[in-house]
Amino acid sequence: MADKRMTSADVVAQLREGMTIGIGGWGPRRKPMALVREILRSPLKEITVVAYGGADVGMLCAAGKVKKLVFAFVSLDFIPLEPYFRAARQRGAIETMEIDEGMLLLGLKAAGMRVPFIPTRVGLGTDVLKVNPGIKLVDSPYDARQWVAMPALPLDAALVHVDRADARGVCQVKGPDLYMDDLFVRAAEKTYVSCDELVDGSVFEEGEEARYVHWDRADTSGVVHAPCGAHPSSCAPLYGFDVGHFKEYAAGAREPDGWQRYFERYVACTEQEYLARVGGEAAVRALPLPVF
Amino acid sequence: MTEATLVDRVICAAAQAWQDDGEVLATGIGIVPRLAASLCMASINRDLMMTDSEAFMVREPVPVGPRGDYRARRESAMGFARIFDNVWGGKRHAMVGPTQVDRWGQANISMIGDDYARPKVMMLGVRGFPGNSISHANSFFVPQHSPKVFVAGEVDMVASVGYRPERLARGWSLDEIDIRYIFSNLAVLDFGGPNHQVRLVAVHPGVTPQQVQDATGFPLHIPGAVAVTPAPTPAQLALLERFDPHHLRVGALGG
C-alpha cells in the first residue's frame, strides 16, 4: 500500500528548472506557504507559476524564481496590490500570460480532461487576446460564430494545502470554498499536498467526513505534514489570514533591503523556527477568520 | 454638500441600477456598490440574490464590517467556482470600480502605461472583467470623476469589452454587450446616447453638465434636460444605517 509521506525538501527535490508549477488557494487564502518557503530556500529557479496569486507569487517574484507567470490577478485582497509582484512587472522581470479568472479555470479543466482547449466567450473583445497571441479564436462546427479556444494549462506539478490528509493521499478541505484546488490537482502530472493535520485514514469513515474529500487519492503524489503550513494565508475554518504579518511583509517592499530582511527572518530558518517567530502554533490557530 | 451627504446620495442613486433586473445575482465590489446592491435587495428589487462576500448566498444583505451578534442568513454555498457557473449563465449584474473607462465603455483594472511588458503602474490584472463583460450586465462606480479615469483614447489594457464593433469576433454583435450605468462623485451616466455614446442622466446638486464634461476625456451626450440626483429618503437612510452601522462609507469618495 502506497505511503506518500515526505518532507518539504523531498518535494522541492522533485521540481526542476523550467517546470510549470500550479499553486492552489486564492489570494491570501489557503496557500501552500510552507512548500513555497521551501522553494525559496532552494536553488530552484526559472519556473513557470500558474496561480490565483497572493503572497506566494509575490515572494517567488521577489526571490527571482519566476520565469513566467500565468495569472488573472495577484492580490492580498485587503492590501489590493501585491508589492513584489508589482515591482517585478514594472521592472519587466517576468514573462506573463494574463488571462481572465474563468479562463484560468477552463485551462486547468481542459488539462484535467486531456483535451487541447475548451471553447468559451470569455476574453472576446479584450486585450487578453492581444497580449496572448497564442490564444486563438476558432470556428464552431455548430454555429456561425467564432469562440475563444482557451488552451489547456497542463502542470508538471501542483502544490496545494489542505486541512487533513492521510499517508495514502486522501485529502480533506472543510473550508467553505475549495477555490480551484481540485482543478489544479487534476491538471498536474504530480501533486504535492501539505496538510495541517496528518491523520489515520479511519478518520474519513466517521459521520460526514468523507464528503469533504474533493479529489481522488490517485491524484495525490506526496503528503507533507506542515502544521500551520498555510500561514500567513488562511486555512478556514482552522485559522484566518495574518493581517499583521502581511502588513509587515508589504511594508518591507518600500525599503531597499525589505525583502532581504523578510527572507532572513522568515525564510532562512526551519519551519519550526518560522512558527516560533510568527508567535507559535497556538497564536496562528487563534487568528480570526476574515469578515467582509 | 458635505462628502457624507453626497456618498449617501450616490449610493441611493446606484441602488436603482438593479431595479428591473428580476432574479439575478447583484455583486457590488467595494463599499459603495455593495451598499447600493444591499439597498436595492432590501427595498427595490427583493428578488435579487447576494452573497456574504465570501462563500455563501444570503437571503438578506449582510452588513459591512464587524457584525457583532448578527448572523448571516445563509441560503446556499457560493464558492468561486460556482460564481463562474452563475456568471457564464448570465444571471448577474455586477457593479465594479475600474481605474480607467473609455468612450466605448471598455474598462481597465490591469495596468497603466503604453508598454505592456513593463507597465508604468501594475495593478491587479484583468481579474474577472473579461468574463463578466461578455456574460452579463455591468455598471461602474467611479469615486473621483476625472480625465485620468475617463480617458480620451482607449484604456491602456482593455480588461472588459465595450461597445466597439471593430473588436467583435465574427458572428457577434453589440447586442451581446450590456453596460448599464456609471455612478461618480459628479453625476449619473449611461450608454443611451446615439450609437451607445455615454449620456449624462443626472448631476449631483451643485454640479453643472459642463463640469461633468470638463472632467471627462471624451465628448458626452448631454440632453436638453438633465435631472438632479435625488436626496435619500428617510427610509433609505435607515437602511444605510442598518447595512453600514460603522459608517465605513464615510470617505468612500476619496479626495
XYZ file of C-alpha atoms in Angstrom:
547
model
C 0.000 0.000 0.000
C 1.411 3.368 -1.009
C 2.858 5.579 1.736
C 3.113 9.066 0.248
C 4.525 10.871 3.269
C 7.537 13.031 2.524
C 9.242 16.249 3.653
C 9.064 19.674 2.035
C 12.663 19.180 0.953
C 11.677 15.881 -0.741
C 9.004 17.786 -2.672
C 11.338 20.525 -3.852
C 13.884 17.887 -4.876
C 11.285 16.657 -7.389
C 10.974 20.100 -9.002
C 13.212 21.175 -11.873
C 14.190 24.362 -13.623
C 11.750 25.108 -16.448
C 8.827 23.253 -14.887
C 5.274 24.628 -14.871
C 4.061 24.634 -11.290
C 0.483 25.340 -10.215
C -0.184 26.736 -6.758
C -3.628 26.266 -5.189
C -5.552 28.679 -2.969
C -6.797 32.178 -3.843
C -5.080 35.494 -2.980
C -4.431 35.386 0.781
C -6.362 32.119 1.244
C -5.158 28.525 1.781
C -1.817 28.841 0.020
C 0.769 26.055 0.495
C 3.190 28.556 2.024
C 5.398 26.010 3.814
C 6.136 24.446 0.393
C 6.644 27.895 -1.143
C 9.126 28.768 1.621
C 10.998 25.537 0.875
C 11.281 26.602 -2.794
C 12.576 29.993 -1.608
C 15.279 28.170 0.403
C 16.301 26.050 -2.590
C 18.336 26.819 -5.727
C 15.280 26.108 -7.914
C 14.663 28.903 -10.451
C 13.261 29.670 -13.931
C 9.859 28.197 -13.128
C 6.507 28.989 -14.716
C 3.922 29.634 -11.996
C 0.159 29.220 -12.520
C -1.903 30.712 -9.692
C -4.747 32.810 -8.365
C -1.903 34.772 -6.882
C -1.190 36.172 -3.454
C 1.999 36.409 -1.414
C 3.053 33.032 -2.861
C 3.572 34.734 -6.217
C 4.947 37.916 -4.618
C 7.621 36.014 -2.676
C 8.637 33.855 -5.650
C 8.961 37.044 -7.741
C 10.953 38.812 -5.017
C 13.349 35.857 -4.851
C 13.833 35.806 -8.636
C 12.382 32.308 -9.064
C 9.762 33.144 -11.684
C 10.450 32.996 -15.415
C 6.810 33.240 -16.427
C 3.543 33.831 -14.598
C 0.110 32.610 -15.717
C -2.391 34.731 -13.774
C -5.649 36.693 -13.644
C -4.636 38.743 -10.597
C -2.112 38.891 -7.812
C -3.547 40.469 -4.671
C -3.678 40.210 -0.899
C -7.297 41.484 -1.051
C -7.195 43.785 1.992
C -3.895 45.044 0.544
C -5.104 45.165 -3.080
C -1.745 45.498 -4.830
C 0.864 42.770 -4.185
C 4.037 44.852 -3.876
C 6.710 42.383 -5.022
C 4.669 41.114 -7.977
C 4.046 44.713 -8.927
C 7.738 45.580 -8.725
C 8.665 42.547 -10.851
C 6.137 43.515 -13.545
C 7.259 47.159 -13.549
C 10.884 46.052 -13.967
C 9.859 43.864 -16.882
C 11.388 40.952 -14.967
C 8.800 38.270 -15.760
C 7.045 36.898 -18.811
C 3.286 36.758 -18.439
C 0.148 35.032 -19.613
C -2.517 37.360 -18.209
C -5.996 35.869 -18.557
C -9.457 36.054 -17.002
C -10.066 34.165 -13.737
C -12.550 31.905 -15.501
C -10.177 31.282 -18.413
C -7.634 30.026 -15.888
C -10.310 27.682 -14.530
C -11.063 26.418 -18.046
C -7.380 25.921 -18.885
C -6.905 23.740 -15.806
C -10.152 21.896 -16.526
C -9.043 21.193 -20.108
C -5.714 19.824 -18.881
C -7.501 17.551 -16.395
C -9.835 16.366 -19.168
C -6.873 15.827 -21.517
C -8.389 17.976 -24.279
C -6.381 20.732 -26.047
C -8.850 23.552 -25.382
C -12.316 24.477 -24.143
C -14.420 26.931 -26.179
C -15.687 29.993 -24.349
C -16.968 33.509 -24.900
C -14.647 34.776 -22.162
C -11.926 37.061 -23.465
C -13.754 38.139 -26.624
C -13.163 41.785 -27.498
C -10.496 42.315 -24.831
C -6.744 42.844 -24.801
C -6.354 39.384 -23.255
C -6.342 38.184 -26.865
C -3.910 40.916 -27.934
C -1.287 40.274 -25.241
C -1.635 36.487 -25.634
C -1.318 35.867 -29.381
C -1.142 32.158 -28.552
C -4.817 32.144 -27.561
C -6.768 31.567 -30.759
C -10.302 32.100 -31.959
C -11.896 29.041 -33.561
C -14.909 28.436 -35.771
C -17.702 26.401 -34.280
C -18.885 23.234 -36.023
C -22.397 24.020 -34.732
C -22.990 27.747 -35.278
C -21.694 30.695 -37.299
C -19.741 32.343 -34.501
C -16.089 32.390 -33.545
C -15.219 31.333 -30.000
C -12.144 31.720 -27.812
C -10.297 28.392 -27.657
C -8.881 28.509 -24.138
C -5.824 26.258 -24.291
C -5.227 23.546 -21.710
C -2.801 24.529 -18.943
C -1.098 21.237 -18.076
C 1.064 21.399 -14.961
C 4.243 19.475 -14.232
C 3.407 19.805 -10.559
C 0.689 21.247 -8.354
C 1.222 22.419 -4.777
C -1.835 22.707 -2.530
C -2.539 22.975 1.194
C -5.357 21.065 2.897
C -6.751 20.702 6.416
C -6.172 16.953 6.774
C -4.589 14.146 4.821
C -3.603 10.547 5.415
C -0.478 8.720 4.277
C -2.243 7.376 1.159
C -3.108 10.898 -0.051
C -6.772 11.152 0.950
C -7.119 14.937 1.422
C -9.828 16.878 3.216
C -10.761 20.568 2.902
C -13.518 21.755 5.232
C -13.326 25.446 4.405
C -16.446 26.798 2.672
C -14.568 27.385 -0.583
C -12.382 24.838 -2.349
C -11.175 27.585 -4.745
C -9.889 25.735 -7.844
C -7.689 23.289 -5.939
C -9.360 20.192 -7.387
C -8.724 21.530 -10.900
C -5.056 22.264 -10.136
C -4.695 18.718 -8.810
C -6.262 17.093 -11.869
C -4.282 19.307 -14.274
C -0.976 18.199 -12.763
C 1.358 15.330 -13.535
C 2.294 15.258 -9.831
C 0.532 16.869 -6.874
C 2.241 17.593 -3.597
C -0.039 18.372 -0.676
C 0.870 19.985 2.617
C -1.572 19.339 5.448
C -2.263 20.951 8.802
C -3.030 17.541 10.307
C -1.746 14.124 9.261
C -4.446 11.638 10.238
C -5.215 7.947 10.098
C -7.473 7.019 7.184
C -10.157 5.806 9.581
C -10.938 9.478 10.325
C -12.741 9.731 6.970
C -15.103 6.883 7.882
C -16.806 8.923 10.603
C -20.023 10.879 10.074
C -19.919 13.134 7.005
C -16.114 13.432 6.928
C -15.785 11.769 3.503
C -17.972 14.471 1.919
C -15.112 16.960 2.395
C -12.685 14.906 0.275
C -12.740 16.586 -3.136
C -10.358 14.565 -5.321
C -9.123 11.005 -5.622
C -6.032 9.844 -3.769
C -4.587 8.629 -7.084
C -4.158 12.323 -7.910
C -2.053 12.979 -4.794
C 1.648 12.141 -5.236
C 3.078 13.279 -1.927
C 1.865 14.373 1.511
C 3.831 16.720 3.758
C 2.792 17.244 7.369
C 3.065 21.020 7.834
C 1.115 22.366 10.840
C 0.001 25.937 10.091
C 1.566 25.374 6.673
C -0.744 27.909 5.007
C 0.417 30.761 7.257
C 0.381 33.746 6.682
C -2.542 32.859 4.376
C -5.731 31.443 5.884
C -6.896 27.865 6.249
C -10.574 28.251 7.133
C -12.018 27.011 9.411
C -8.743 26.309 11.261
C -7.301 29.878 11.152
C -7.702 33.212 9.380
C -5.014 35.084 7.492
C -2.413 37.017 9.447
C -3.185 40.678 8.755
C -0.265 41.938 10.834
C 2.214 39.645 9.126
C 1.016 40.642 5.650
C 1.283 44.323 6.594
C 4.863 43.820 7.760
C 5.653 41.895 4.563
C 4.090 44.559 2.314
C 5.672 47.481 4.214
C 9.088 45.896 3.672
C 8.655 46.285 -0.076
C 9.064 50.042 0.379
C 12.564 49.565 1.838
C 15.567 48.803 -0.376
C 16.545 45.815 1.790
C 12.972 44.898 2.797
C 12.813 41.549 1.027
C 16.285 40.576 2.271
C 15.222 41.300 5.840
C 11.966 39.370 5.431
C 13.906 36.474 3.918
C 16.437 36.357 6.738
C 13.788 36.481 9.452
C 11.063 34.241 7.982
C 12.604 32.073 5.259
C 16.228 31.407 6.187
C 15.186 29.143 9.064
C 13.408 25.856 9.656
C 9.608 25.668 9.643
C 9.717 25.094 13.420
C 11.704 28.315 13.808
C 9.319 30.068 11.424
C 6.320 29.064 13.520
C 8.047 30.281 16.678
C 8.899 33.604 15.010
C 5.282 34.230 13.989
C 4.054 33.587 17.529
C 3.704 29.807 17.689
C 1.094 27.307 16.611
C -1.462 28.368 19.226
C -1.274 32.008 18.095
C -1.751 31.051 14.434
C -4.740 28.852 15.261
C -6.259 31.777 17.158
C -6.111 34.105 14.113
C -9.702 35.179 13.428
C -11.420 34.262 10.193
C -11.893 37.311 7.969
C -15.199 39.193 7.926
C -16.100 41.141 4.790
C -22.952 69.453 0.211
C -20.801 67.538 2.674
C -19.000 64.439 1.478
C -21.067 62.316 3.862
C -24.315 63.579 2.383
C -23.003 63.085 -1.146
C -21.892 59.486 -0.651
C -25.338 58.575 0.700
C -26.941 60.228 -2.312
C -24.668 58.331 -4.727
C -25.396 55.002 -3.008
C -29.145 55.596 -3.192
C -28.908 56.553 -6.867
C -26.810 53.476 -7.599
C -29.338 51.279 -5.781
C -31.701 51.857 -8.719
C -29.309 50.058 -11.075
C -30.786 46.601 -10.423
C -34.425 47.606 -10.149
C -35.632 45.963 -13.383
C -33.225 43.004 -13.340
C -35.515 40.419 -11.774
C -33.896 37.447 -10.063
C -30.165 37.908 -10.701
C -27.018 37.901 -8.583
C -26.216 41.503 -7.575
C -22.491 41.897 -6.972
C -21.119 45.186 -5.664
C -17.324 45.349 -5.495
C -16.251 47.978 -2.955
C -18.306 49.608 -0.256
C -20.447 51.989 -2.340
C -21.538 49.355 -4.908
C -22.097 46.778 -2.154
C -24.286 49.116 -0.111
C -26.160 50.105 -3.283
C -26.878 46.436 -4.025
C -27.891 45.886 -0.394
C -30.380 48.776 -0.512
C -31.785 47.525 -3.794
C -32.276 43.980 -2.497
C -33.840 45.214 0.740
C -36.266 47.712 -0.746
C -36.449 47.963 -4.553
C -35.956 44.516 -6.088
C -36.487 41.942 -3.368
C -35.837 39.058 -5.775
C -32.152 39.932 -6.106
C -29.566 37.441 -4.908
C -26.448 38.470 -2.960
C -23.536 36.734 -1.256
C -21.845 37.311 2.084
C -18.811 38.474 0.000
C -17.127 35.203 0.990
C -18.594 31.812 0.109
C -22.364 31.765 0.696
C -25.530 33.219 -0.800
C -27.668 35.008 1.770
C -31.413 35.652 1.905
C -30.898 39.238 3.082
C -27.886 41.559 2.611
C -25.095 41.227 5.162
C -23.970 44.420 6.950
C -20.425 45.579 6.132
C -17.676 45.417 8.743
C -17.741 43.717 12.152
C -21.156 42.123 12.655
C -21.498 41.743 16.412
C -24.323 39.305 17.105
C -25.629 39.419 13.543
C -25.531 36.031 11.821
C -25.573 35.916 8.022
C -28.810 34.286 6.850
C -27.253 31.720 4.550
C -29.195 30.344 1.634
C -26.677 28.247 -0.306
C -23.000 27.681 -0.932
C -21.416 30.131 -3.406
C -17.701 29.448 -3.691
C -15.622 30.907 -6.501
C -16.142 28.010 -8.929
C -19.920 28.319 -8.557
C -19.700 32.083 -9.121
C -18.356 31.317 -12.609
C -21.264 28.954 -13.239
C -23.558 31.874 -12.444
C -21.517 34.399 -14.480
C -21.467 32.267 -17.610
C -25.201 31.644 -17.306
C -25.704 35.403 -17.455
C -27.981 35.877 -14.414
C -25.827 38.547 -12.783
C -25.339 42.312 -12.763
C -22.055 43.463 -11.259
C -21.099 46.982 -10.204
C -17.336 47.370 -10.242
C -14.725 50.082 -9.813
C -12.440 50.372 -12.827
C -9.312 52.537 -12.857
C -9.891 53.652 -16.461
C -13.034 53.796 -18.623
C -13.145 54.928 -22.251
C -15.849 56.271 -24.575
C -16.740 52.728 -25.655
C -17.288 51.560 -22.080
C -14.127 49.474 -22.159
C -12.636 49.324 -18.664
C -9.240 48.588 -17.124
C -8.011 47.370 -13.734
C -4.869 45.647 -15.005
C -2.059 48.076 -15.688
C -1.253 51.684 -16.649
C 1.269 52.601 -19.311
C 1.930 52.092 -23.005
C 4.451 49.238 -22.645
C 2.639 46.066 -21.608
C 5.929 44.271 -20.915
C 6.953 46.989 -18.460
C 3.885 48.742 -17.048
C 4.296 52.184 -15.558
C 1.910 51.041 -12.813
C 0.973 47.402 -12.398
C -2.383 46.981 -10.701
C -4.425 43.817 -10.191
C -4.542 42.052 -13.541
C -7.730 41.678 -15.590
C -9.373 39.545 -12.836
C -12.901 38.531 -13.921
C -13.577 41.591 -16.095
C -13.348 39.804 -19.483
C -15.815 37.104 -18.446
C -18.182 39.471 -16.655
C -18.366 41.875 -19.570
C -19.215 39.289 -22.242
C -21.603 37.332 -19.981
C -23.889 39.695 -18.048
C -24.835 43.289 -17.207
C -22.246 45.580 -15.646
C -22.242 49.060 -14.096
C -19.339 51.185 -12.899
C -18.671 53.244 -9.781
C -16.002 55.952 -10.034
C -15.252 57.851 -6.803
C -13.196 60.624 -8.429
C -14.524 61.713 -11.820
C -11.585 62.993 -13.910
C -9.998 62.677 -17.352
C -7.442 60.304 -15.775
C -10.283 57.821 -15.259
C -12.465 58.738 -18.251
C -9.617 58.723 -20.730
C -9.546 60.454 -24.115
C -8.331 57.436 -26.082
C -8.617 53.728 -25.390
C -7.924 52.415 -21.899
C -4.352 51.115 -21.546
C -5.478 47.484 -21.182
C -8.949 46.506 -22.345
C -9.980 44.201 -19.497
C -13.706 44.408 -20.184
C -15.296 44.521 -23.607
C -17.214 47.631 -24.607
C -19.329 48.956 -27.472
C -16.532 48.874 -30.051
C -17.663 46.985 -33.180
C -14.151 46.545 -34.618
C -13.228 44.392 -31.626
C -16.053 41.905 -32.138
C -15.287 38.390 -33.354
C -17.170 37.037 -36.372
C -20.836 36.343 -35.667
C -21.049 38.588 -32.588
C -22.940 41.879 -32.279
C -23.035 44.735 -29.804
C -26.321 43.267 -28.544
C -24.175 40.813 -26.537
C -22.760 43.693 -24.504
C -24.779 45.220 -21.659
C -23.154 48.149 -19.867
C -25.750 49.932 -17.799
C -24.703 52.905 -15.664
C -21.779 54.910 -14.379
C -22.126 56.467 -10.922
C -19.452 59.022 -9.985
C -18.945 61.758 -7.418
C -20.286 64.225 -10.010
C -23.050 62.512 -11.946
C -25.007 59.516 -13.164
C -24.357 58.455 -16.757
C -25.408 55.649 -19.067
C -24.699 54.485 -22.622
C -28.002 55.713 -24.039
C -26.647 58.342 -26.444
C -26.501 57.823 -30.233
C -24.537 54.628 -31.029
C -24.073 53.888 -27.319
C -22.433 57.246 -26.666
C -22.042 57.967 -22.953
C -25.035 60.087 -21.902
C -25.442 62.347 -18.914
C -28.507 61.176 -16.959
C -28.300 63.253 -13.774
C -25.937 65.612 -11.986
C -25.486 65.780 -8.234
C -26.616 69.064 -6.598
C -24.270 71.978 -7.338
C -22.660 70.247 -10.343
C -23.237 71.567 -13.883
C -23.270 69.447 -17.047
C -20.273 71.464 -18.244
C -18.292 70.482 -15.135
C -19.002 66.817 -15.866
C -17.911 67.287 -19.484
C -14.743 69.093 -18.383
C -13.882 66.177 -16.076
C -14.380 63.634 -18.889
C -11.769 62.930 -21.565
C -14.324 62.288 -24.341
C -17.493 64.037 -25.544
C -20.654 63.249 -23.618
C -24.169 63.197 -24.987
C -25.900 65.885 -22.942
C -29.691 66.015 -23.372
C -31.589 69.298 -23.093
C -32.913 68.462 -19.666
C -30.647 66.796 -17.116
C -32.133 65.693 -13.797
C -30.618 66.330 -10.388
C -29.820 63.219 -8.345
C -32.490 62.993 -5.649
C -31.731 63.129 -1.948
C -32.020 59.920 0.075
C -35.376 59.318 1.742
C -35.611 58.686 5.497
C -36.357 55.037 4.725
C -33.181 54.775 2.627
C -31.119 56.427 5.349
C -32.465 53.904 7.852
C -31.411 51.043 5.569
C -27.947 52.586 5.159
C -27.632 52.695 8.947
C -28.643 49.035 9.122
C -26.203 47.830 6.439
C -23.326 50.159 7.380
C -23.602 50.536 11.158
C -19.909 51.521 11.468
C -20.165 54.225 8.751
C -17.407 52.641 6.683
C -18.823 54.502 3.660
C -17.529 57.811 5.002
C -14.543 58.716 2.852
C -15.509 56.284 0.076
C -15.396 59.133 -2.456
C -11.750 59.764 -1.572
C -10.380 63.205 -2.364
